[in-house]
Tab-separated table of C-alpha atoms in Angstrom:
chain	number	residue	atom	x	y	z
A	1	MET	CA	150.476	134.814	100.232
A	2	LYS	CA	146.958	133.496	99.858
A	3	TRP	CA	144.901	134.757	97.032
A	4	THR	CA	141.813	137.142	97.421
A	5	PRO	CA	139.242	138.659	95.445
A	6	THR	CA	139.580	142.116	94.503
A	7	GLU	CA	137.341	144.792	96.141
A	8	ILE	CA	136.401	147.956	94.453
A	9	ARG	CA	134.601	150.872	96.535
A	10	PRO	CA	133.776	154.454	95.707
A	11	GLU	CA	136.264	155.864	97.418
A	12	ASP	CA	138.785	153.655	96.148
A	13	VAL	CA	138.227	154.746	92.538
A	14	ALA	CA	137.012	158.413	93.393
A	15	ALA	CA	133.702	157.454	91.984
A	16	ARG	CA	130.101	158.501	93.124
A	17	ALA	CA	128.305	155.933	95.869
A	18	ASP	CA	125.580	154.843	93.723
A	19	VAL	CA	124.686	153.171	90.384
A	20	GLU	CA	125.472	156.074	88.037
A	21	GLY	CA	129.194	156.230	89.861
A	22	LEU	CA	129.677	152.576	89.183
A	23	ALA	CA	128.635	152.668	85.665
A	24	ASP	CA	130.690	155.832	85.014
A	25	HIS	CA	133.616	153.740	86.464
A	26	LEU	CA	133.169	151.069	84.509
A	27	ARG	CA	133.169	153.011	81.421
A	28	THR	CA	136.654	154.145	82.142
A	29	ILE	CA	138.160	151.115	82.834
A	30	ASP	CA	139.759	147.826	80.582
A	31	LEU	CA	137.542	145.584	82.653
A	32	ASP	CA	138.127	142.564	80.645
A	33	ALA	CA	142.233	143.026	81.786
A	34	LEU	CA	141.250	143.862	85.037
A	35	LEU	CA	139.168	140.675	85.703
A	36	VAL	CA	141.945	138.422	84.083
A	37	GLN	CA	144.242	139.588	86.498
A	38	ALA	CA	142.050	139.696	89.351
A	39	LYS	CA	140.098	136.853	88.916
A	40	VAL	CA	137.160	138.003	91.063
A	41	LEU	CA	136.028	141.471	91.373
A	42	VAL	CA	133.484	142.667	94.213
A	43	PHE	CA	131.897	146.047	93.539
A	44	ARG	CA	130.546	146.785	96.888
A	45	GLY	CA	129.365	150.344	98.524
A	46	PHE	CA	127.639	151.302	95.178
A	47	HIS	CA	124.179	149.982	96.120
A	48	VAL	CA	123.206	148.828	93.032
A	49	PRO	CA	119.058	148.653	93.035
A	50	GLU	CA	117.546	145.736	91.505
A	51	ASP	CA	115.583	147.988	88.916
A	52	GLY	CA	118.919	149.662	87.937
A	53	LEU	CA	120.802	146.130	87.585
A	54	ASP	CA	120.252	145.968	83.586
A	55	GLY	CA	122.019	149.091	82.764
A	56	VAL	CA	125.110	147.733	84.740
A	57	LEU	CA	124.686	144.274	83.226
A	58	ASP	CA	124.593	145.681	79.720
A	59	LEU	CA	128.300	147.179	80.556
A	60	VAL	CA	129.832	143.977	82.212
A	61	LEU	CA	127.979	141.366	80.420
A	62	PRO	CA	127.329	142.984	76.719
A	63	ASP	CA	126.074	139.608	75.384
A	64	ARG	CA	124.249	137.680	77.995
A	65	LEU	CA	123.659	133.938	77.761
A	66	ALA	CA	120.497	132.083	78.508
A	67	TYR	CA	121.153	129.319	81.039
A	68	VAL	CA	120.481	126.539	78.287
A	69	HIS	CA	122.080	123.071	79.074
A	70	GLY	CA	122.390	124.040	82.772
A	71	ASN	CA	122.101	121.338	85.518
A	72	THR	CA	120.719	122.951	88.546
A	73	PRO	CA	117.315	124.544	89.364
A	74	ARG	CA	116.682	128.340	88.974
A	75	THR	CA	114.154	130.883	87.918
A	76	LYS	CA	114.474	133.198	85.111
A	77	VAL	CA	113.634	136.746	86.148
A	78	GLY	CA	114.657	138.985	83.268
A	79	LYS	CA	116.515	139.375	80.155
A	80	ASN	CA	118.888	136.158	80.822
A	81	VAL	CA	118.970	137.218	84.254
A	82	TYR	CA	118.582	134.102	86.792
A	83	THR	CA	118.174	133.351	90.513
A	84	SER	CA	121.096	131.554	92.031
A	85	THR	CA	120.771	127.759	92.585
A	86	GLU	CA	117.665	126.966	94.382
A	87	TYR	CA	118.741	124.352	96.609
A	88	PRO	CA	117.579	124.378	100.390
A	89	PRO	CA	119.594	126.996	102.354
A	90	GLU	CA	120.951	124.137	104.726
A	91	PHE	CA	122.981	122.654	102.336
A	92	THR	CA	126.583	123.811	101.106
A	93	ILE	CA	126.792	124.184	97.220
A	94	SER	CA	130.607	122.770	96.301
A	95	MET	CA	133.109	125.009	94.051
A	96	HIS	CA	132.530	124.417	90.581
A	97	ASN	CA	133.344	126.531	87.625
A	98	GLU	CA	129.682	127.552	85.731
A	99	MET	CA	128.948	124.866	83.059
A	100	SER	CA	132.403	123.191	82.949
A	101	TYR	CA	130.856	120.145	81.927
A	102	ALA	CA	129.546	121.618	78.745
A	103	HIS	CA	131.048	122.077	75.400
A	104	HIS	CA	130.473	125.774	75.742
A	105	TRP	CA	130.862	127.532	79.182
A	106	PRO	CA	130.677	130.954	79.999
A	107	ALA	CA	133.726	133.165	80.315
A	108	ARG	CA	132.152	135.811	82.827
A	109	LEU	CA	129.576	135.548	85.647
A	110	ALA	CA	127.846	138.426	87.622
A	111	PHE	CA	126.418	137.644	90.748
A	112	TYR	CA	124.241	140.341	92.240
A	113	CYS	CA	123.007	140.782	95.844
A	114	ALA	CA	119.199	142.066	95.997
A	115	LYS	CA	118.752	140.638	99.607
A	116	PRO	CA	121.478	139.193	101.957
A	117	ALA	CA	120.693	136.199	104.330
A	118	THR	CA	119.912	136.914	107.584
A	119	ALA	CA	122.918	134.610	108.575
A	120	GLY	CA	125.393	132.917	106.577
A	121	GLY	CA	125.195	132.803	102.874
A	122	ALA	CA	128.402	133.642	101.562
A	123	THR	CA	129.545	132.579	98.144
A	124	PRO	CA	132.925	131.323	98.420
A	125	VAL	CA	135.275	131.763	95.291
A	126	VAL	CA	138.319	129.573	94.830
A	127	ASP	CA	141.704	130.253	92.549
A	128	GLY	CA	141.596	127.387	90.016
A	129	THR	CA	145.258	127.070	90.199
A	130	ALA	CA	145.497	126.729	93.841
A	131	TRP	CA	142.522	124.143	94.050
A	132	LEU	CA	144.361	122.017	91.235
A	133	ALA	CA	147.392	122.233	93.367
A	134	ALA	CA	145.424	121.300	96.771
A	135	LEU	CA	144.835	117.636	95.032
A	136	ASP	CA	146.876	114.599	95.719
A	137	ASP	CA	148.957	113.505	92.462
A	138	ASP	CA	147.383	110.133	92.057
A	139	LEU	CA	144.206	111.773	91.935
A	140	ARG	CA	145.348	114.330	89.203
A	141	ASP	CA	146.813	111.464	87.667
A	142	ARG	CA	143.819	109.392	87.411
A	143	PHE	CA	141.752	112.332	86.078
A	144	ALA	CA	144.057	113.254	82.964
A	145	ASP	CA	142.086	111.749	80.391
A	146	GLY	CA	139.143	113.600	81.319
A	147	VAL	CA	135.639	112.340	82.652
A	148	CYS	CA	132.051	111.371	81.153
A	149	TYR	CA	128.786	112.900	82.377
A	150	THR	CA	125.549	111.419	81.738
A	151	GLN	CA	122.047	113.213	82.246
A	152	ASN	CA	118.661	111.769	82.201
A	153	LEU	CA	116.131	114.565	81.712
A	154	HIS	CA	112.541	113.583	82.081
A	155	GLY	CA	110.203	114.514	79.413
A	156	GLY	CA	107.933	116.277	82.081
A	157	MET	CA	107.502	113.951	85.329
A	158	GLY	CA	110.571	112.342	87.411
A	159	PHE	CA	113.573	113.202	89.386
A	160	GLY	CA	115.788	116.512	88.097
A	161	LYS	CA	115.253	118.449	85.439
A	162	SER	CA	112.991	118.109	82.419
A	163	TRP	CA	114.816	118.463	79.078
A	164	GLN	CA	112.379	120.847	78.177
A	165	ASP	CA	113.505	123.251	81.279
A	166	THR	CA	117.130	122.646	80.472
A	167	PHE	CA	116.915	123.761	76.917
A	168	GLU	CA	114.214	126.026	77.286
A	169	THR	CA	112.324	124.787	74.505
A	170	SER	CA	109.904	121.809	74.067
A	171	ASP	CA	111.007	121.199	70.165
A	172	GLN	CA	112.886	118.088	70.096
A	173	ALA	CA	114.804	118.807	66.854
A	174	GLN	CA	115.976	122.143	68.411
A	175	VAL	CA	117.375	120.309	71.498
A	176	GLU	CA	119.173	117.657	68.887
A	177	GLU	CA	120.571	120.499	66.681
A	178	PHE	CA	121.864	121.910	70.216
A	179	LEU	CA	123.379	118.594	71.295
A	180	ALA	CA	124.963	117.745	67.702
A	181	ALA	CA	126.741	120.966	67.994
A	182	SER	CA	127.963	120.284	71.739
A	183	ASP	CA	129.925	117.241	70.969
A	184	SER	CA	127.434	115.210	73.047
A	185	THR	CA	125.787	111.735	72.542
A	186	TRP	CA	122.072	111.495	73.319
A	187	GLU	CA	118.898	108.951	73.135
A	188	TRP	CA	115.132	109.361	73.516
A	189	LEU	CA	114.235	106.661	76.174
A	190	SER	CA	110.676	104.966	75.591
A	191	ASP	CA	109.208	106.919	78.828
A	192	GLY	CA	110.173	110.440	76.952
A	193	THR	CA	113.496	110.509	78.894
A	194	LEU	CA	116.496	112.325	77.083
A	195	ARG	CA	119.663	110.693	78.434
A	196	VAL	CA	122.867	113.147	77.214
A	197	ARG	CA	126.353	111.744	77.591
A	198	GLN	CA	129.449	114.273	77.374
A	199	LEU	CA	132.969	113.287	77.515
A	200	ARG	CA	134.991	116.440	78.830
A	201	ARG	CA	138.257	117.208	80.092
A	202	SER	CA	139.336	117.604	83.746
A	203	PHE	CA	141.437	120.477	83.509
A	204	THR	CA	142.033	123.464	81.196
A	205	ARG	CA	144.542	126.198	80.521
A	206	HIS	CA	143.300	129.959	80.291
A	207	PRO	CA	143.628	131.394	76.843
A	208	VAL	CA	145.363	134.713	77.884
A	209	THR	CA	147.348	133.804	81.340
A	210	GLY	CA	148.149	130.128	80.277
A	211	GLU	CA	147.382	128.858	83.906
A	212	GLU	CA	146.175	125.496	84.382
A	213	VAL	CA	143.031	125.014	86.506
A	214	TRP	CA	140.894	122.214	87.796
A	215	PHE	CA	137.873	122.434	85.784
A	216	ASN	CA	135.169	119.887	85.925
A	217	GLN	CA	132.262	119.082	88.040
A	218	ALA	CA	132.766	115.512	88.653
A	219	ASP	CA	132.412	115.973	92.244
A	220	GLN	CA	128.800	117.433	91.891
A	221	TRP	CA	127.369	115.146	89.488
A	222	HIS	CA	128.781	112.113	91.714
A	223	VAL	CA	126.242	109.990	93.805
A	224	ALA	CA	128.304	110.702	96.797
A	225	ALA	CA	127.804	114.183	96.665
A	226	LEU	CA	124.340	113.757	97.670
A	227	ASP	CA	123.288	114.132	101.156
A	228	PRO	CA	123.412	110.709	102.669
A	229	GLN	CA	119.452	110.480	102.958
A	230	THR	CA	118.817	111.384	99.270
A	231	SER	CA	121.292	109.410	98.152
A	232	ALA	CA	119.948	106.276	99.881
A	233	ALA	CA	116.545	106.912	98.885
A	234	MET	CA	117.447	107.327	95.079
A	235	SER	CA	119.729	104.219	95.175
A	236	GLU	CA	116.713	102.304	95.855
A	237	ILE	CA	114.761	102.823	93.164
A	238	LEU	CA	117.267	103.836	90.539
A	239	THR	CA	120.508	102.447	89.250
A	240	GLU	CA	123.438	104.788	88.931
A	241	ASP	CA	123.003	104.888	85.105
A	242	GLU	CA	119.208	106.008	85.591
A	243	MET	CA	120.241	108.892	88.153
A	244	PRO	CA	119.260	112.491	86.976
A	245	GLN	CA	122.773	112.788	86.486
A	246	SER	CA	126.226	110.798	87.035
A	247	VAL	CA	129.657	110.849	86.471
A	248	THR	CA	132.536	108.278	85.468
A	249	PHE	CA	136.123	108.671	84.218
A	250	ALA	CA	136.561	109.070	80.402
A	251	ASP	CA	137.088	105.429	80.309
A	252	GLY	CA	133.911	104.371	82.036
A	253	GLY	CA	135.629	103.484	85.433
A	254	PRO	CA	133.956	104.221	88.652
A	255	ILE	CA	135.414	107.436	90.357
A	256	PRO	CA	135.758	106.390	94.112
A	257	ALA	CA	133.774	108.475	96.410
A	258	GLU	CA	137.046	109.413	98.640
A	259	TYR	CA	138.092	111.096	95.523
A	260	VAL	CA	134.749	112.897	95.157
A	261	THR	CA	135.217	114.205	99.096
A	262	GLN	CA	138.778	115.229	98.439
A	263	ILE	CA	137.763	117.384	95.460
A	264	ARG	CA	134.932	119.005	97.487
A	265	ASP	CA	136.641	119.449	100.669
A	266	ARG	CA	139.923	120.800	99.450
A	267	GLY	CA	138.094	123.380	97.027
A	268	LEU	CA	136.047	124.336	99.880
A	269	ASP	CA	139.136	124.810	102.224
A	270	THR	CA	141.002	126.632	99.577
A	271	ALA	CA	138.220	129.077	98.796
A	272	VAL	CA	137.670	132.545	100.377
A	273	ASP	CA	134.302	133.701	101.252
A	274	VAL	CA	132.607	136.593	99.736
A	275	ASP	CA	130.090	137.678	102.512
A	276	TRP	CA	127.123	139.780	100.861
A	277	GLN	CA	125.675	143.514	101.463
A	278	GLN	CA	122.576	144.670	99.601
A	279	GLY	CA	123.607	145.958	96.463
A	280	ASP	CA	126.821	144.268	95.739
A	281	LEU	CA	127.862	143.147	92.450
A	282	MET	CA	130.480	140.562	91.904
A	283	LEU	CA	132.206	139.542	88.331
A	284	VAL	CA	133.958	136.134	88.393
A	285	GLU	CA	136.458	134.971	85.579
A	286	ASN	CA	134.843	131.684	85.261
A	287	VAL	CA	138.017	129.813	83.909
A	288	LEU	CA	140.463	131.232	86.834
A	289	ALA	CA	138.186	131.148	89.611
A	290	GLY	CA	135.025	128.501	90.832
A	291	HIS	CA	132.556	129.676	92.997
A	292	GLY	CA	129.981	127.876	95.431
A	293	ARG	CA	127.615	128.715	98.558
A	294	ARG	CA	127.517	128.610	102.125
A	295	PRO	CA	124.560	127.322	104.104
A	296	PHE	CA	122.219	130.444	105.310
A	297	GLU	CA	118.891	131.286	107.107
A	298	GLY	CA	116.572	133.948	105.776
A	299	PRO	CA	115.247	135.250	102.533
A	300	ARG	CA	118.674	135.520	100.578
A	301	ARG	CA	118.017	136.782	96.921
A	302	ILE	CA	121.447	136.802	94.914
A	303	LEU	CA	121.013	137.182	90.942
A	304	VAL	CA	123.212	135.546	88.106
A	305	ALA	CA	124.138	136.567	84.478
A	306	MET	CA	126.636	135.237	82.381
A	307	SER	CA	128.304	136.239	79.078
A	308	ASP	CA	130.731	134.517	76.741
């Protein structure tokens, strides 16, 4: 039977259908154990208002993390609360585990629907073990030794993100301290760009369940993941090593475009869509489950926070 997220409504747990009812319910359960078992929890029908979100997040994410060294555009809107990735609505965001390219990634994510899209805009979620099993043996074998990510973070003007936005500081020493602790290598280029390289795993095992999951973002960092028009335009003016972000196998060998397509498409095909209603809250176990975004129309507003 195909895995699906666990949905919890007020009537399922004899709770009031409001934010206070959700808070009371959260105080009575072992959320850590439940989330590991379910992988994704969707709290629906509690009608959480945006001005009541902080109190709920304090219960589900007691130590919220800043989005430091994140690789996607988003806006900070509260106490370590951010907008979801700000990519044009016509694009699909492929499946991924948040910051799986980093030395340290969040263990838990919370997504909150402040305003659903007029059409589309589901958040697909995928069981990481099922995603791994969906990939061909030759692909898994080639990824066994890991991958190498490269970021080119400009100093204030250029393609992609600046290093100041990425690390939420303009202090180079503070950035270097962070990178030294994250098992990364880096260099400052003459134009002010910060180039960062990271050797990372392709798979990982969950510390509690022991499940092995697909755990990298090679398909999102690869030039083949860009839409054809953007890819062609950037390739005319930048070498692959100059791209805002790129990826190779750990040994430096190129990752074939057909591998990138397989990873992306089978992740999306294996996923289950979570369609949003205003006031919904979704928790994702960030090792056991990946997430993405379907295209949408209208002023969709999904907020995100994360914790260890």
